[in-house]
Amino acid sequence: MMMQHDAWTLFDMFFSSQKTQHFLSKQYEKLNMEDSNGKSFDNTYGFIYYIEHGKKYYKLADLAPMELKPVLLFYGMTQLMKACILCADPEYPDSSAVLAHGLSTRKRKKRSYEFLYDEVKVQKTGLFNHFCEKLFHMKHVEGEKFTMIHLLQTLPELSPLFKQMNGDVNLIKLRKENEETFFLPLKSNDRLHMSEERFLEYTNSLFSAKFSIDWKEDHSGFLLRSNEALKPFDCFPLSYHLFENTYYLPVDRDRLQSPELNEFMVHYVILYNLSMLSRYDTEWWSELFHTYTSEELPYIKQFLNITAHKMPYLFGEMLQLRN
């Protein structure tokens, strides 16, 4: 699975201290902060080093055995998150509380442990909530739980695998008509067990602030119109497919009605859990890769390949949009 271009070129402009200071100063001016110039000067090299450090983790993950990739990818992602946080919080890190991962998982795994049904809990403080709050003005509730299979089902690049493995269809591909309009095929409503009229009423009532869905003029399908240009890194409830450069709509009521989760959060939670398994449940983790008795390995391997390409691209896009 290869990208058409190198996502890391999106970060090249930041390897100039002069350009980075100007960029950060502009971020702080938007926040109406006093002495935006001084704060940007103080944070310039921290910002550059976070990106440089993150890039090294990702590049090393390219060369590492699959069993070690989760740890390298997780820490690569955390470095890019910290760089982005500096755009919105010039005092970061102002306490040790924001340095923790912000998540927790069951310490001792049961004998019948299944990764797909494992849960990760949100902690009161830490990088996860700090990133969500500063970059997306969202705060997740302490104790909120995420199940691995539900998170993996939100990733359109994994849709073919879910269909191959168990016949599941969780997402429907949208065909781009223009930057704000997408075509949705007939019978999409069937996946939600709704009539066409009920489907239109239901989706429009849920997401009227973001987009509208209506009949195409010739009734050959539906048209989804976004109220603003979609951003690949923040397009809930849609999901962006990196390799197809298009969006997918979830056809699951729980997903449509769930608390808003963008892809950064999804990848961070899954990578956190996989990295914990790699580090602390070495026997289970090693058997997964050498016995081939689990149906979970294909999901894990494909996810690791996807996140290695997709996260640098989405972080790069987010920073470019702020420029």
Short mmCIF file of C-alpha atoms in Angstrom, two decimals:
data_model
loop_
_atom_site.label_atom_id
_atom_site.label_comp_id
_atom_site.label_asym_id
_atom_site.label_seq_id
_atom_site.Cartn_x
_atom_site.Cartn_y
_atom_site.Cartn_z
CA MET A 1 0.00 0.00 0.00
CA MET A 2 1.90 3.05 -1.22
CA MET A 3 1.03 6.71 -1.33
CA GLN A 4 1.33 8.74 -4.51
CA HIS A 5 3.62 11.22 -2.76
CA ASP A 6 5.77 11.54 0.35
CA ALA A 7 3.69 13.00 3.18
CA TRP A 8 6.83 14.27 4.87
CA THR A 9 7.26 16.96 2.19
CA LEU A 10 4.33 18.72 3.93
CA PHE A 11 6.67 19.37 6.87
CA ASP A 12 9.71 20.60 4.90
CA MET A 13 8.90 24.29 5.37
CA PHE A 14 9.13 23.89 9.15
CA PHE A 15 12.81 22.93 9.04
CA SER A 16 13.57 26.64 8.81
CA SER A 17 13.65 28.37 12.18
CA GLN A 18 12.72 31.70 10.59
CA LYS A 19 9.68 30.24 8.82
CA THR A 20 8.62 28.29 11.92
CA GLN A 21 8.82 31.34 14.19
CA HIS A 22 6.71 33.34 11.74
CA PHE A 23 4.21 30.45 11.56
CA LEU A 24 3.92 30.16 15.35
CA SER A 25 3.68 33.91 15.80
CA LYS A 26 0.71 33.91 13.42
CA GLN A 27 -0.95 31.11 15.45
CA TYR A 28 -0.59 33.07 18.69
CA GLU A 29 -1.84 36.30 17.12
CA LYS A 30 -5.03 34.46 16.12
CA LEU A 31 -5.43 33.54 19.81
CA ASN A 32 -5.03 37.22 20.79
CA MET A 33 -2.04 36.38 22.96
CA GLU A 34 0.26 39.03 24.31
CA ASP A 35 3.87 38.90 23.14
CA SER A 36 3.10 36.43 20.37
CA ASN A 37 6.54 37.17 18.92
CA GLY A 38 8.36 36.30 22.13
CA LYS A 39 6.33 33.12 22.69
CA SER A 40 6.92 31.99 19.10
CA PHE A 41 10.68 32.59 19.53
CA ASP A 42 10.68 30.45 22.70
CA ASN A 43 8.81 27.58 21.01
CA THR A 44 10.45 27.54 17.58
CA TYR A 45 13.05 24.86 18.26
CA GLY A 46 10.74 22.76 20.41
CA PHE A 47 8.27 22.68 17.51
CA ILE A 48 10.98 21.73 14.99
CA TYR A 49 12.43 19.04 17.24
CA TYR A 50 9.01 17.47 17.87
CA ILE A 51 8.54 17.10 14.10
CA GLU A 52 12.10 15.88 13.55
CA HIS A 53 11.82 13.36 16.38
CA GLY A 54 8.42 12.15 15.14
CA LYS A 55 9.75 11.72 11.60
CA LYS A 56 12.65 9.60 12.89
CA TYR A 57 10.26 7.29 14.74
CA TYR A 58 8.14 6.82 11.59
CA LYS A 59 11.20 6.26 9.37
CA LEU A 60 12.55 3.70 11.84
CA ALA A 61 9.14 1.98 11.93
CA ASP A 62 9.42 1.49 8.15
CA LEU A 63 12.51 -0.66 8.75
CA ALA A 64 11.38 -2.45 11.93
CA PRO A 65 9.80 -5.92 12.20
CA MET A 66 6.00 -5.81 12.39
CA GLU A 67 6.08 -6.82 16.08
CA LEU A 68 7.94 -3.62 17.02
CA LYS A 69 6.08 -1.17 14.79
CA PRO A 70 3.31 -0.22 17.29
CA VAL A 71 5.76 1.25 19.81
CA LEU A 72 7.63 3.28 17.17
CA LEU A 73 4.46 4.47 15.45
CA PHE A 74 2.80 5.40 18.75
CA TYR A 75 5.73 7.51 19.90
CA GLY A 76 6.10 9.02 16.43
CA MET A 77 2.47 10.06 16.58
CA THR A 78 2.81 11.57 20.06
CA GLN A 79 5.67 13.78 18.85
CA LEU A 80 3.57 15.15 15.98
CA MET A 81 0.67 15.72 18.38
CA LYS A 82 2.93 17.77 20.64
CA ALA A 83 4.05 19.92 17.72
CA CYS A 84 0.40 20.61 16.86
CA ILE A 85 -0.44 21.40 20.49
CA LEU A 86 2.25 24.11 20.48
CA CYS A 87 0.18 25.88 17.78
CA ALA A 88 -2.70 26.32 20.23
CA ASP A 89 -0.99 26.19 23.63
CA PRO A 90 2.34 28.08 23.80
CA GLU A 91 2.81 27.09 27.46
CA TYR A 92 2.79 23.33 26.70
CA PRO A 93 3.77 21.40 28.74
CA ASP A 94 2.84 23.52 31.75
CA SER A 95 2.43 20.53 34.10
CA SER A 96 3.42 16.89 34.32
CA ALA A 97 -0.29 15.93 34.10
CA VAL A 98 -0.42 16.67 30.36
CA LEU A 99 2.61 14.46 29.68
CA ALA A 100 0.82 11.19 30.51
CA HIS A 101 -0.77 9.19 27.68
CA GLY A 102 -4.27 10.01 28.96
CA LEU A 103 -5.56 6.46 28.43
CA SER A 104 -5.54 3.18 30.32
CA THR A 105 -6.14 -0.46 29.52
CA ARG A 106 -6.69 -3.63 31.54
CA LYS A 107 -3.36 -4.51 33.12
CA ARG A 108 -3.75 -8.29 33.22
CA LYS A 109 -5.26 -9.91 30.16
CA LYS A 110 -7.74 -12.75 30.57
CA ARG A 111 -6.81 -16.19 29.23
CA SER A 112 -9.40 -15.80 26.47
CA TYR A 113 -8.22 -12.29 25.55
CA GLU A 114 -9.42 -10.92 22.20
CA PHE A 115 -7.87 -7.70 20.94
CA LEU A 116 -10.86 -6.70 18.80
CA TYR A 117 -13.12 -6.62 21.88
CA ASP A 118 -10.61 -5.03 24.22
CA GLU A 119 -11.48 -1.64 25.68
CA VAL A 120 -9.39 1.44 26.36
CA LYS A 121 -10.50 4.02 28.94
CA VAL A 122 -10.04 7.78 28.87
CA GLN A 123 -8.25 9.29 31.87
CA LYS A 124 -9.01 12.68 33.41
CA THR A 125 -5.76 14.27 32.24
CA GLY A 126 -3.03 13.52 29.72
CA LEU A 127 -2.03 13.99 26.10
CA PHE A 128 -5.22 12.49 24.62
CA ASN A 129 -7.65 14.97 26.21
CA HIS A 130 -5.23 17.89 25.97
CA PHE A 131 -4.84 17.36 22.21
CA CYS A 132 -8.60 16.98 21.68
CA GLU A 133 -9.37 20.09 23.70
CA LYS A 134 -6.69 22.40 22.29
CA LEU A 135 -6.97 21.42 18.62
CA PHE A 136 -10.65 20.46 18.29
CA HIS A 137 -12.33 22.11 21.31
CA MET A 138 -13.56 18.72 22.52
CA LYS A 139 -13.14 17.10 25.89
CA HIS A 140 -13.76 13.41 26.42
CA VAL A 141 -15.24 12.27 29.70
CA GLU A 142 -13.08 10.45 32.22
CA GLY A 143 -13.94 6.74 32.09
CA GLU A 144 -15.30 6.88 28.52
CA LYS A 145 -14.48 3.56 26.81
CA PHE A 146 -13.49 2.72 23.26
CA THR A 147 -13.68 -0.80 21.83
CA MET A 148 -11.03 -1.73 19.25
CA ILE A 149 -13.39 -3.24 16.67
CA HIS A 150 -15.63 -0.15 16.70
CA LEU A 151 -12.63 2.11 16.11
CA LEU A 152 -11.23 -0.09 13.33
CA GLN A 153 -14.62 -0.12 11.60
CA THR A 154 -14.41 3.66 11.15
CA LEU A 155 -11.34 3.36 8.88
CA PRO A 156 -12.37 3.12 5.20
CA GLU A 157 -9.05 1.56 4.16
CA LEU A 158 -10.05 -1.46 6.28
CA SER A 159 -13.52 -1.82 4.72
CA PRO A 160 -12.48 -4.47 2.15
CA LEU A 161 -10.90 -6.59 4.89
CA PHE A 162 -14.03 -6.47 7.09
CA LYS A 163 -16.08 -7.58 4.09
CA GLN A 164 -13.64 -10.40 3.25
CA MET A 165 -13.39 -11.64 6.83
CA ASN A 166 -17.03 -11.62 7.91
CA GLY A 167 -19.18 -9.93 5.24
CA ASP A 168 -19.55 -6.70 7.23
CA VAL A 169 -20.23 -3.44 5.40
CA ASN A 170 -19.72 -0.54 7.81
CA LEU A 171 -19.06 2.32 5.38
CA ILE A 172 -20.33 3.39 1.96
CA LYS A 173 -18.10 5.14 -0.54
CA LEU A 174 -19.06 8.63 -1.68
CA ARG A 175 -18.29 9.65 -5.25
CA LYS A 176 -16.97 13.20 -5.47
CA GLU A 177 -19.02 15.48 -7.74
CA ASN A 178 -17.09 18.61 -6.68
CA GLU A 179 -15.31 19.87 -3.55
CA GLU A 180 -18.55 20.18 -1.54
CA THR A 181 -20.89 17.67 -3.22
CA PHE A 182 -20.78 13.87 -3.18
CA PHE A 183 -22.94 11.17 -4.74
CA LEU A 184 -24.37 8.43 -2.53
CA PRO A 185 -25.77 5.35 -4.32
CA LEU A 186 -29.35 4.14 -4.06
CA LYS A 187 -30.06 1.52 -1.39
CA SER A 188 -27.60 3.18 1.03
CA ASN A 189 -30.60 3.57 3.31
CA ASP A 190 -31.09 -0.22 3.36
CA ARG A 191 -27.92 -0.61 5.44
CA LEU A 192 -29.60 1.45 8.17
CA HIS A 193 -32.89 -0.47 7.74
CA MET A 194 -34.74 2.70 6.78
CA SER A 195 -36.96 3.83 3.94
CA GLU A 196 -35.41 6.41 1.61
CA GLU A 197 -37.56 9.17 3.13
CA ARG A 198 -36.70 8.18 6.69
CA PHE A 199 -32.99 7.99 5.76
CA LEU A 200 -33.06 11.58 4.47
CA GLU A 201 -34.94 12.81 7.52
CA TYR A 202 -32.66 10.93 9.94
CA THR A 203 -29.32 12.02 8.47
CA ASN A 204 -30.41 15.62 7.98
CA SER A 205 -31.66 15.89 11.56
CA LEU A 206 -28.35 14.53 12.91
CA PHE A 207 -25.95 16.56 10.79
CA SER A 208 -27.77 19.64 9.54
CA ALA A 209 -24.99 21.88 10.90
CA LYS A 210 -22.41 20.14 8.72
CA PHE A 211 -24.15 18.90 5.58
CA SER A 212 -27.43 18.06 3.91
CA ILE A 213 -28.53 14.97 1.97
CA ASP A 214 -31.20 15.09 -0.72
CA TRP A 215 -32.32 13.25 -3.82
CA LYS A 216 -30.24 13.63 -6.96
CA GLU A 217 -32.41 15.33 -9.59
CA ASP A 218 -32.97 12.11 -11.58
CA HIS A 219 -33.52 10.04 -8.39
CA SER A 220 -30.56 7.79 -9.33
CA GLY A 221 -29.17 8.25 -5.82
CA PHE A 222 -28.58 10.87 -3.14
CA LEU A 223 -26.41 13.98 -3.06
CA LEU A 224 -24.55 14.91 0.08
CA ARG A 225 -23.65 18.60 0.22
CA SER A 226 -21.16 19.84 2.78
CA ASN A 227 -21.63 23.31 4.25
CA GLU A 228 -17.89 23.92 3.98
CA ALA A 229 -14.86 22.39 2.27
CA LEU A 230 -14.19 19.05 3.93
CA LYS A 231 -10.93 18.54 5.79
CA PRO A 232 -9.47 14.99 5.62
CA PHE A 233 -8.40 15.16 9.28
CA ASP A 234 -11.70 16.47 10.68
CA CYS A 235 -14.77 15.37 8.73
CA PHE A 236 -16.96 13.49 11.24
CA PRO A 237 -19.21 11.58 10.63
CA LEU A 238 -17.51 10.95 7.29
CA SER A 239 -14.19 9.12 7.01
CA TYR A 240 -11.42 10.04 4.57
CA HIS A 241 -9.81 7.29 2.46
CA LEU A 242 -6.17 8.19 1.95
CA PHE A 243 -5.41 6.05 -1.09
CA GLU A 244 -8.65 6.82 -2.96
CA ASN A 245 -8.79 10.51 -1.97
CA THR A 246 -12.50 10.34 -1.22
CA TYR A 247 -14.89 10.05 1.75
CA TYR A 248 -17.07 7.29 3.20
CA LEU A 249 -20.33 7.51 5.14
CA PRO A 250 -20.89 5.14 8.10
CA VAL A 251 -24.00 2.96 7.85
CA ASP A 252 -24.25 2.07 11.51
CA ARG A 253 -26.56 3.96 13.87
CA ASP A 254 -24.22 3.61 16.85
CA ARG A 255 -21.39 5.16 14.85
CA LEU A 256 -23.59 7.97 13.52
CA GLN A 257 -24.85 8.80 17.01
CA SER A 258 -21.56 8.23 18.88
CA PRO A 259 -19.52 11.07 20.40
CA GLU A 260 -17.51 12.81 17.71
CA LEU A 261 -14.20 11.10 17.03
CA ASN A 262 -11.77 12.27 14.40
CA GLU A 263 -9.07 10.07 12.96
CA PHE A 264 -6.26 11.36 15.15
CA MET A 265 -8.15 10.10 18.20
CA VAL A 266 -8.98 6.75 16.59
CA HIS A 267 -5.36 6.03 15.58
CA TYR A 268 -3.96 7.23 18.91
CA VAL A 269 -6.23 4.94 20.94
CA ILE A 270 -5.53 1.88 18.77
CA LEU A 271 -1.77 2.52 18.68
CA TYR A 272 -1.73 3.03 22.44
CA ASN A 273 -3.32 -0.36 22.98
CA LEU A 274 -1.11 -2.15 20.44
CA SER A 275 2.03 -0.58 21.89
CA MET A 276 1.01 -1.70 25.39
CA LEU A 277 0.53 -5.25 24.11
CA SER A 278 3.89 -5.17 22.36
CA ARG A 279 5.67 -3.94 25.49
CA TYR A 280 3.89 -5.71 28.34
CA ASP A 281 2.08 -8.75 26.92
CA THR A 282 5.01 -10.11 24.98
CA GLU A 283 3.97 -13.77 25.11
CA TRP A 284 0.48 -13.14 23.69
CA TRP A 285 1.88 -10.65 21.18
CA SER A 286 4.60 -13.01 19.94
CA GLU A 287 2.20 -15.95 19.61
CA LEU A 288 -0.13 -13.73 17.54
CA PHE A 289 2.61 -13.30 14.93
CA HIS A 290 3.94 -16.84 14.92
CA THR A 291 0.98 -19.20 15.32
CA TYR A 292 -1.50 -17.59 12.87
CA THR A 293 -4.40 -19.01 14.89
CA SER A 294 -6.08 -15.64 15.43
CA GLU A 295 -8.40 -13.82 13.05
CA GLU A 296 -7.12 -10.56 14.53
CA LEU A 297 -3.69 -10.52 12.91
CA PRO A 298 -4.90 -9.35 9.44
CA TYR A 299 -6.66 -6.34 11.03
CA ILE A 300 -3.59 -5.44 13.08
CA LYS A 301 -1.14 -5.77 10.17
CA GLN A 302 -3.29 -3.71 7.80
CA PHE A 303 -3.92 -1.06 10.44
CA LEU A 304 -0.19 -0.66 11.10
CA ASN A 305 0.48 -0.23 7.37
CA ILE A 306 -2.32 2.33 7.05
CA THR A 307 -1.42 4.43 10.10
CA ALA A 308 2.25 4.59 9.07
CA HIS A 309 1.22 6.49 5.92
CA LYS A 310 -1.98 8.20 6.98
CA MET A 311 -1.01 9.92 10.21
CA PRO A 312 1.96 11.90 8.82
CA TYR A 313 -0.26 12.98 5.92
CA LEU A 314 -3.14 14.14 8.15
CA PHE A 315 -0.84 15.98 10.56
CA GLY A 316 0.90 17.63 7.61
CA GLU A 317 -2.44 18.66 6.11
CA MET A 318 -3.60 20.13 9.41
CA LEU A 319 -0.45 22.23 9.81
CA GLN A 320 -0.60 23.36 6.17
CA LEU A 321 -4.19 24.50 6.66
CA ARG A 322 -3.14 26.56 9.68
CA ASN A 323 -0.36 28.21 7.67
#
